[in-house]
């Protein structure tokens, strides 16, 4: 009878088999003996492995997903103990070729490309560059990685995925020295957290705005993740030079006067935020503070109408934070403005009942 057809392996199965083959090669390398003093662990991993999982949970609960991670940590430790003949150490990876070390780490439960790249670069001192979704977004906005369509630059949900960005950058960045890769990695993290946020990038304060394709195109957002128009970023200057207009204004003596608005070609100083909003917050905050910070005056500090509610307060605080937060705004009174809007938001927060039924804030 004819032999049954051989079932072709899926792509995931092929990748898994390749990683296991590399891991098997890596496991042939012994641990350094004696182990250098500077590589000694500060954590008793055997105690972590043998402790009740709830104890591990308590140690990492600030991390989030702590129950899943605690169990996973213990499973990984048991695997290392089994594969290394009772020794809880991965020091042998220091003497393993990079591709084999990468394959071994990727074969670990829960280890992805980003995690493995961090270990290779920051612990094993191998040329690698960690890429997550934030780095992918920044690289795409800067124009350092190609996008399939022009609209991809404008649509938040269409940025190049991190695996593709990693493959593209790995071939180009890994020729740099380790110090350059260290600095680029940390600067990308800072840039993404402080300036290049996903939905509301602060292009006006970004130090790379002059070389950024996203900022130079006006920083347009066509569609947000929810399918609705996404908020426009804060820009240091207009994408194009608009025509100046002469505006009729009413003079102090009641006569009509001609004024010309200031040119948008003279940009706001980097990191200065929206000057008019910041000054409005400071002015309203000064009046609010002089009156004893009553609850009725809090909406004005958040530039809201007197009858505004809690949802409006939260939205206004989020918007103003991106303008006046001292990490994003170099104005000398930015910290005070941020304190004012945060205090106003707290005053407008809904009261919650305590255990005795009384209301507390």
Short mmCIF file of C-alpha atoms in Angstrom, two decimals:
data_model
loop_
_atom_site.label_atom_id
_atom_site.label_comp_id
_atom_site.label_asym_id
_atom_site.label_seq_id
_atom_site.Cartn_x
_atom_site.Cartn_y
_atom_site.Cartn_z
CA UNK A 1 0.00 0.00 0.00
CA UNK A 2 1.20 3.55 -0.65
CA UNK A 3 2.80 5.33 2.25
CA UNK A 4 0.74 8.06 3.89
CA UNK A 5 1.77 11.55 2.84
CA UNK A 6 4.28 13.23 5.09
CA UNK A 7 2.66 16.11 6.89
CA UNK A 8 4.53 19.31 6.24
CA UNK A 9 5.67 21.20 9.31
CA UNK A 10 4.18 24.58 9.99
CA UNK A 11 6.39 27.65 10.15
CA UNK A 12 6.07 27.75 13.95
CA UNK A 13 7.15 24.13 14.21
CA UNK A 14 10.18 24.76 12.01
CA UNK A 15 11.18 27.77 14.13
CA UNK A 16 10.72 25.79 17.34
CA UNK A 17 12.84 22.91 16.03
CA UNK A 18 15.59 25.31 14.96
CA UNK A 19 15.66 26.92 18.41
CA UNK A 20 15.77 23.55 20.16
CA UNK A 21 18.67 22.49 17.96
CA UNK A 22 20.59 25.64 18.86
CA UNK A 23 19.71 25.15 22.52
CA UNK A 24 21.09 21.60 22.41
CA UNK A 25 24.40 22.91 21.07
CA UNK A 26 24.54 25.60 23.74
CA UNK A 27 23.98 23.07 26.53
CA UNK A 28 27.20 21.27 25.57
CA UNK A 29 29.23 24.22 26.87
CA UNK A 30 30.25 23.97 30.57
CA UNK A 31 29.87 26.75 33.12
CA UNK A 32 32.95 28.92 33.74
CA UNK A 33 35.05 27.48 36.55
CA UNK A 34 35.77 29.19 38.81
CA UNK A 35 32.92 31.63 38.35
CA UNK A 36 34.13 35.27 38.27
CA UNK A 37 33.23 37.20 41.39
CA UNK A 38 31.61 40.02 39.43
CA UNK A 39 29.01 37.63 37.98
CA UNK A 40 27.77 36.21 41.28
CA UNK A 41 24.00 36.48 41.75
CA UNK A 42 22.44 38.72 44.35
CA UNK A 43 19.32 36.53 44.44
CA UNK A 44 19.07 33.04 45.89
CA UNK A 45 17.43 31.42 42.87
CA UNK A 46 17.12 28.05 44.57
CA UNK A 47 15.03 29.66 47.30
CA UNK A 48 12.87 31.28 44.61
CA UNK A 49 12.39 27.92 42.91
CA UNK A 50 11.54 26.04 46.08
CA UNK A 51 9.36 28.70 47.76
CA UNK A 52 5.56 28.56 47.66
CA UNK A 53 4.40 30.34 44.53
CA UNK A 54 2.46 32.85 46.67
CA UNK A 55 5.73 34.05 48.22
CA UNK A 56 7.12 34.75 44.75
CA UNK A 57 3.90 36.54 43.85
CA UNK A 58 4.32 38.87 46.82
CA UNK A 59 7.83 39.79 45.67
CA UNK A 60 6.79 40.78 42.14
CA UNK A 61 3.17 41.91 42.54
CA UNK A 62 4.07 45.50 41.65
CA UNK A 63 5.03 44.19 38.20
CA UNK A 64 1.55 43.10 37.13
CA UNK A 65 0.51 39.65 35.86
CA UNK A 66 2.34 38.43 38.95
CA UNK A 67 0.56 35.07 39.36
CA UNK A 68 1.34 34.00 35.80
CA UNK A 69 4.93 35.27 35.99
CA UNK A 70 5.64 33.72 39.39
CA UNK A 71 4.64 30.26 38.16
CA UNK A 72 6.59 30.79 34.93
CA UNK A 73 9.75 31.86 36.81
CA UNK A 74 9.66 28.68 38.87
CA UNK A 75 9.13 26.50 35.78
CA UNK A 76 12.10 28.14 34.03
CA UNK A 77 14.28 27.61 37.10
CA UNK A 78 13.29 23.93 37.27
CA UNK A 79 14.16 23.54 33.61
CA UNK A 80 17.59 25.11 34.12
CA UNK A 81 18.22 22.85 37.12
CA UNK A 82 17.23 19.78 35.11
CA UNK A 83 19.30 20.67 32.04
CA UNK A 84 22.39 21.83 33.97
CA UNK A 85 22.61 18.83 36.29
CA UNK A 86 21.27 20.59 39.36
CA UNK A 87 23.13 23.88 38.85
CA UNK A 88 20.99 27.03 38.68
CA UNK A 89 23.22 29.04 36.41
CA UNK A 90 23.20 30.36 32.85
CA UNK A 91 26.81 31.54 33.01
CA UNK A 92 27.70 29.05 30.29
CA UNK A 93 25.97 31.38 27.80
CA UNK A 94 28.90 33.79 28.14
CA UNK A 95 31.03 31.25 26.25
CA UNK A 96 28.39 30.29 23.68
CA UNK A 97 28.22 31.78 20.15
CA UNK A 98 25.58 34.48 19.89
CA UNK A 99 23.23 32.56 17.57
CA UNK A 100 23.27 29.53 19.88
CA UNK A 101 22.73 31.69 22.96
CA UNK A 102 19.82 33.39 21.23
CA UNK A 103 18.32 30.04 20.23
CA UNK A 104 18.60 28.69 23.77
CA UNK A 105 16.99 31.76 25.33
CA UNK A 106 14.19 31.82 22.77
CA UNK A 107 13.41 28.20 23.63
CA UNK A 108 12.61 29.30 27.21
CA UNK A 109 8.96 29.64 28.16
CA UNK A 110 7.79 33.24 27.87
CA UNK A 111 11.02 34.58 26.34
CA UNK A 112 10.38 36.69 23.24
CA UNK A 113 12.70 38.41 20.80
CA UNK A 114 12.70 41.68 22.79
CA UNK A 115 13.54 39.96 26.10
CA UNK A 116 16.30 37.89 24.52
CA UNK A 117 17.77 40.95 22.80
CA UNK A 118 17.91 42.76 26.15
CA UNK A 119 19.75 39.81 27.74
CA UNK A 120 22.19 39.57 24.86
CA UNK A 121 22.98 43.28 24.85
CA UNK A 122 22.78 44.22 28.53
CA UNK A 123 23.93 41.01 30.27
CA UNK A 124 26.08 39.12 27.75
CA UNK A 125 27.45 42.24 26.00
CA UNK A 126 26.67 41.01 22.49
CA UNK A 127 25.81 43.30 19.62
CA UNK A 128 22.00 43.34 19.48
CA UNK A 129 19.27 45.96 19.58
CA UNK A 130 16.02 45.34 21.50
CA UNK A 131 12.90 46.36 19.58
CA UNK A 132 9.40 46.53 21.01
CA UNK A 133 6.26 48.17 19.65
CA UNK A 134 7.35 51.57 20.99
CA UNK A 135 10.75 51.43 19.28
CA UNK A 136 9.03 50.29 16.09
CA UNK A 137 6.69 53.28 16.22
CA UNK A 138 9.54 55.75 16.87
CA UNK A 139 11.70 54.33 14.10
CA UNK A 140 8.79 54.48 11.66
CA UNK A 141 7.96 58.08 12.58
CA UNK A 142 11.58 59.15 12.22
CA UNK A 143 11.69 57.51 8.80
CA UNK A 144 14.44 55.05 9.77
CA UNK A 145 12.45 52.02 8.62
CA UNK A 146 10.47 51.76 5.38
CA UNK A 147 6.69 51.73 5.43
CA UNK A 148 4.53 50.15 2.76
CA UNK A 149 2.31 53.20 2.22
CA UNK A 150 2.39 56.88 2.95
CA UNK A 151 -0.75 56.46 5.04
CA UNK A 152 1.13 54.12 7.38
CA UNK A 153 2.98 57.13 8.72
CA UNK A 154 -0.31 58.73 9.67
CA UNK A 155 -2.37 55.80 10.93
CA UNK A 156 -1.57 54.71 14.47
CA UNK A 157 -2.62 51.12 13.85
CA UNK A 158 -0.52 50.62 10.72
CA UNK A 159 3.04 51.04 11.95
CA UNK A 160 5.56 48.40 10.99
CA UNK A 161 5.37 45.45 13.45
CA UNK A 162 8.31 45.05 15.78
CA UNK A 163 9.54 41.70 14.32
CA UNK A 164 9.92 43.33 10.90
CA UNK A 165 11.58 46.39 12.45
CA UNK A 166 13.94 44.16 14.43
CA UNK A 167 14.99 42.23 11.31
CA UNK A 168 15.50 45.46 9.38
CA UNK A 169 17.49 47.20 12.12
CA UNK A 170 19.52 44.19 13.19
CA UNK A 171 21.33 44.11 9.87
CA UNK A 172 22.13 47.81 10.08
CA UNK A 173 22.73 48.59 13.76
CA UNK A 174 24.68 45.57 14.90
CA UNK A 175 27.80 46.89 13.21
CA UNK A 176 27.88 49.68 15.83
CA UNK A 177 29.88 49.39 19.02
CA UNK A 178 28.29 48.22 22.24
CA UNK A 179 28.39 51.67 23.84
CA UNK A 180 26.47 53.15 20.91
CA UNK A 181 23.88 50.38 21.10
CA UNK A 182 23.53 50.87 24.88
CA UNK A 183 22.94 54.60 24.48
CA UNK A 184 20.56 54.23 21.54
CA UNK A 185 18.51 51.67 23.48
CA UNK A 186 18.13 53.87 26.56
CA UNK A 187 17.50 57.04 24.56
CA UNK A 188 14.74 55.30 22.59
CA UNK A 189 13.05 54.30 25.85
CA UNK A 190 13.23 57.88 27.14
CA UNK A 191 12.05 59.37 23.85
CA UNK A 192 9.03 57.06 23.75
CA UNK A 193 8.00 57.75 27.34
CA UNK A 194 8.53 61.51 27.39
CA UNK A 195 7.90 62.75 23.85
CA UNK A 196 6.87 60.14 21.26
CA UNK A 197 3.80 58.70 22.93
CA UNK A 198 1.51 56.51 20.89
CA UNK A 199 -1.64 58.60 20.69
CA UNK A 200 -0.47 62.07 21.70
CA UNK A 201 3.14 62.67 20.66
CA UNK A 202 4.58 65.97 21.86
CA UNK A 203 6.30 66.88 18.60
CA UNK A 204 6.73 70.49 19.69
CA UNK A 205 9.12 69.57 22.49
CA UNK A 206 10.85 66.64 20.79
CA UNK A 207 14.60 67.15 20.24
CA UNK A 208 14.43 65.11 17.00
CA UNK A 209 11.55 66.99 15.38
CA UNK A 210 13.79 68.64 12.77
CA UNK A 211 14.81 65.25 11.37
CA UNK A 212 11.48 63.46 11.89
CA UNK A 213 9.29 62.64 8.89
CA UNK A 214 6.21 62.41 11.09
CA UNK A 215 6.71 65.91 12.53
CA UNK A 216 7.69 67.45 9.21
CA UNK A 217 4.51 66.07 7.60
CA UNK A 218 2.43 67.88 10.19
CA UNK A 219 2.15 64.93 12.55
CA UNK A 220 -1.24 64.02 11.12
CA UNK A 221 -3.39 61.31 12.65
CA UNK A 222 -5.96 60.01 10.20
CA UNK A 223 -7.55 57.30 12.34
CA UNK A 224 -7.13 56.16 15.91
CA UNK A 225 -7.34 52.57 17.15
CA UNK A 226 -11.04 52.99 17.90
CA UNK A 227 -11.77 54.04 14.33
CA UNK A 228 -12.42 57.65 15.34
CA UNK A 229 -10.31 60.66 14.36
CA UNK A 230 -7.29 60.68 16.63
CA UNK A 231 -6.09 63.82 18.42
CA UNK A 232 -3.50 65.89 16.64
CA UNK A 233 -0.05 66.14 18.24
CA UNK A 234 1.47 69.32 19.57
CA UNK A 235 3.65 70.82 16.86
CA UNK A 236 6.50 73.23 17.23
CA UNK A 237 5.70 74.84 13.92
CA UNK A 238 3.14 74.51 11.18
CA UNK A 239 3.74 71.95 8.46
CA UNK A 240 3.33 74.64 5.81
CA UNK A 241 3.67 78.42 5.95
CA UNK A 242 0.15 79.88 6.06
CA UNK A 243 -0.71 83.23 4.59
CA UNK A 244 -0.63 85.99 7.17
CA UNK A 245 -3.95 87.67 7.77
CA UNK A 246 -4.80 91.16 8.91
CA UNK A 247 -7.41 91.02 11.64
CA UNK A 248 -9.79 93.73 12.76
CA UNK A 249 -9.67 94.15 16.53
CA UNK A 250 -11.37 96.62 18.82
CA UNK A 251 -8.92 99.10 20.29
CA UNK A 252 -9.01 100.36 23.86
CA UNK A 253 -10.61 103.61 22.71
CA UNK A 254 -13.41 101.81 20.89
CA UNK A 255 -11.96 102.32 17.43
CA UNK A 256 -11.16 99.55 15.00
CA UNK A 257 -7.49 98.66 14.74
CA UNK A 258 -5.60 96.50 12.27
CA UNK A 259 -3.33 93.84 13.74
CA UNK A 260 -1.24 91.14 12.15
CA UNK A 261 -0.92 87.84 14.01
CA UNK A 262 2.56 86.71 14.89
CA UNK A 263 4.13 84.53 12.24
CA UNK A 264 3.93 80.79 12.86
CA UNK A 265 7.32 80.55 11.17
CA UNK A 266 8.75 81.80 14.46
CA UNK A 267 8.36 78.58 16.44
CA UNK A 268 7.57 78.28 20.08
CA UNK A 269 10.79 77.48 21.94
CA UNK A 270 11.28 73.73 22.19
CA UNK A 271 9.51 72.28 25.20
CA UNK A 272 7.73 75.49 26.08
CA UNK A 273 4.29 73.93 25.63
CA UNK A 274 1.27 76.01 24.65
CA UNK A 275 2.03 79.39 26.17
CA UNK A 276 -1.56 80.66 26.17
CA UNK A 277 -2.94 77.57 27.93
CA UNK A 278 -0.13 77.54 30.46
CA UNK A 279 -0.59 81.22 31.27
CA UNK A 280 -4.35 80.69 31.56
CA UNK A 281 -3.79 77.85 34.02
CA UNK A 282 -1.40 79.96 36.08
CA UNK A 283 -3.78 82.95 36.12
CA UNK A 284 -6.81 80.85 37.07
CA UNK A 285 -4.74 78.94 39.60
CA UNK A 286 -3.58 82.14 41.25
CA UNK A 287 -7.17 83.33 41.73
CA UNK A 288 -8.21 79.87 42.93
CA UNK A 289 -5.39 79.73 45.47
CA UNK A 290 -6.06 83.25 46.77
CA UNK A 291 -9.69 82.27 47.41
CA UNK A 292 -8.70 79.19 49.41
CA UNK A 293 -8.98 76.67 46.54
CA UNK A 294 -12.75 76.13 46.74
CA UNK A 295 -14.29 73.29 44.74
CA UNK A 296 -16.33 75.73 42.68
CA UNK A 297 -13.14 77.28 41.31
CA UNK A 298 -11.43 74.05 40.27
CA UNK A 299 -12.99 73.80 36.77
CA UNK A 300 -11.51 77.19 35.83
CA UNK A 301 -8.00 75.91 36.60
CA UNK A 302 -8.60 73.08 34.16
CA UNK A 303 -9.93 75.64 31.63
CA UNK A 304 -13.44 74.20 31.90
CA UNK A 305 -16.87 75.70 32.31
CA UNK A 306 -18.16 76.00 35.91
CA UNK A 307 -20.60 73.12 35.51
CA UNK A 308 -18.07 70.62 34.18
CA UNK A 309 -18.11 67.13 35.66
CA UNK A 310 -15.56 64.48 36.57
CA UNK A 311 -15.19 63.01 33.07
CA UNK A 312 -14.45 66.44 31.63
CA UNK A 313 -11.97 67.05 34.45
CA UNK A 314 -10.08 63.83 33.71
CA UNK A 315 -9.93 64.59 29.99
CA UNK A 316 -8.81 68.18 30.58
CA UNK A 317 -6.13 67.10 33.05
CA UNK A 318 -4.76 64.59 30.55
CA UNK A 319 -4.67 67.17 27.78
CA UNK A 320 -3.09 69.89 29.91
CA UNK A 321 -0.56 67.47 31.40
CA UNK A 322 0.91 66.98 27.96
CA UNK A 323 1.36 70.74 27.70
CA UNK A 324 2.59 71.77 31.15
CA UNK A 325 4.27 68.70 32.65
CA UNK A 326 7.83 69.74 33.62
CA UNK A 327 9.23 66.70 31.80
CA UNK A 328 7.74 68.00 28.56
CA UNK A 329 7.71 71.76 29.05
CA UNK A 330 10.71 73.98 29.77
CA UNK A 331 8.64 76.94 30.99
CA UNK A 332 9.98 78.08 34.41
CA UNK A 333 6.51 77.78 35.97
CA UNK A 334 5.57 74.46 34.35
CA UNK A 335 5.92 72.52 37.60
CA UNK A 336 3.61 74.94 39.41
CA UNK A 337 1.05 74.75 36.59
CA UNK A 338 1.13 70.96 36.74
CA UNK A 339 0.62 71.05 40.52
CA UNK A 340 -2.39 73.34 40.06
CA UNK A 341 -4.16 71.20 37.48
CA UNK A 342 -3.49 68.05 39.51
CA UNK A 343 -4.89 69.66 42.65
CA UNK A 344 -7.94 70.88 40.73
CA UNK A 345 -8.51 67.40 39.34
CA UNK A 346 -8.34 66.00 42.87
CA UNK A 347 -10.91 68.50 44.12
CA UNK A 348 -13.30 67.53 41.30
CA UNK A 349 -12.93 63.79 41.94
CA UNK A 350 -16.22 62.16 42.97
CA UNK A 351 -16.65 61.48 46.67
CA UNK A 352 -16.52 57.85 47.79
CA UNK A 353 -18.29 56.48 50.91
CA UNK A 354 -16.09 55.16 53.71
CA UNK A 355 -16.91 52.13 55.83
CA UNK A 356 -19.26 54.14 58.07
CA UNK A 357 -21.23 55.53 55.16
CA UNK A 358 -19.65 58.98 55.36
CA UNK A 359 -18.26 60.43 52.20
CA UNK A 360 -14.52 60.80 51.72
CA UNK A 361 -12.39 62.01 48.84
#
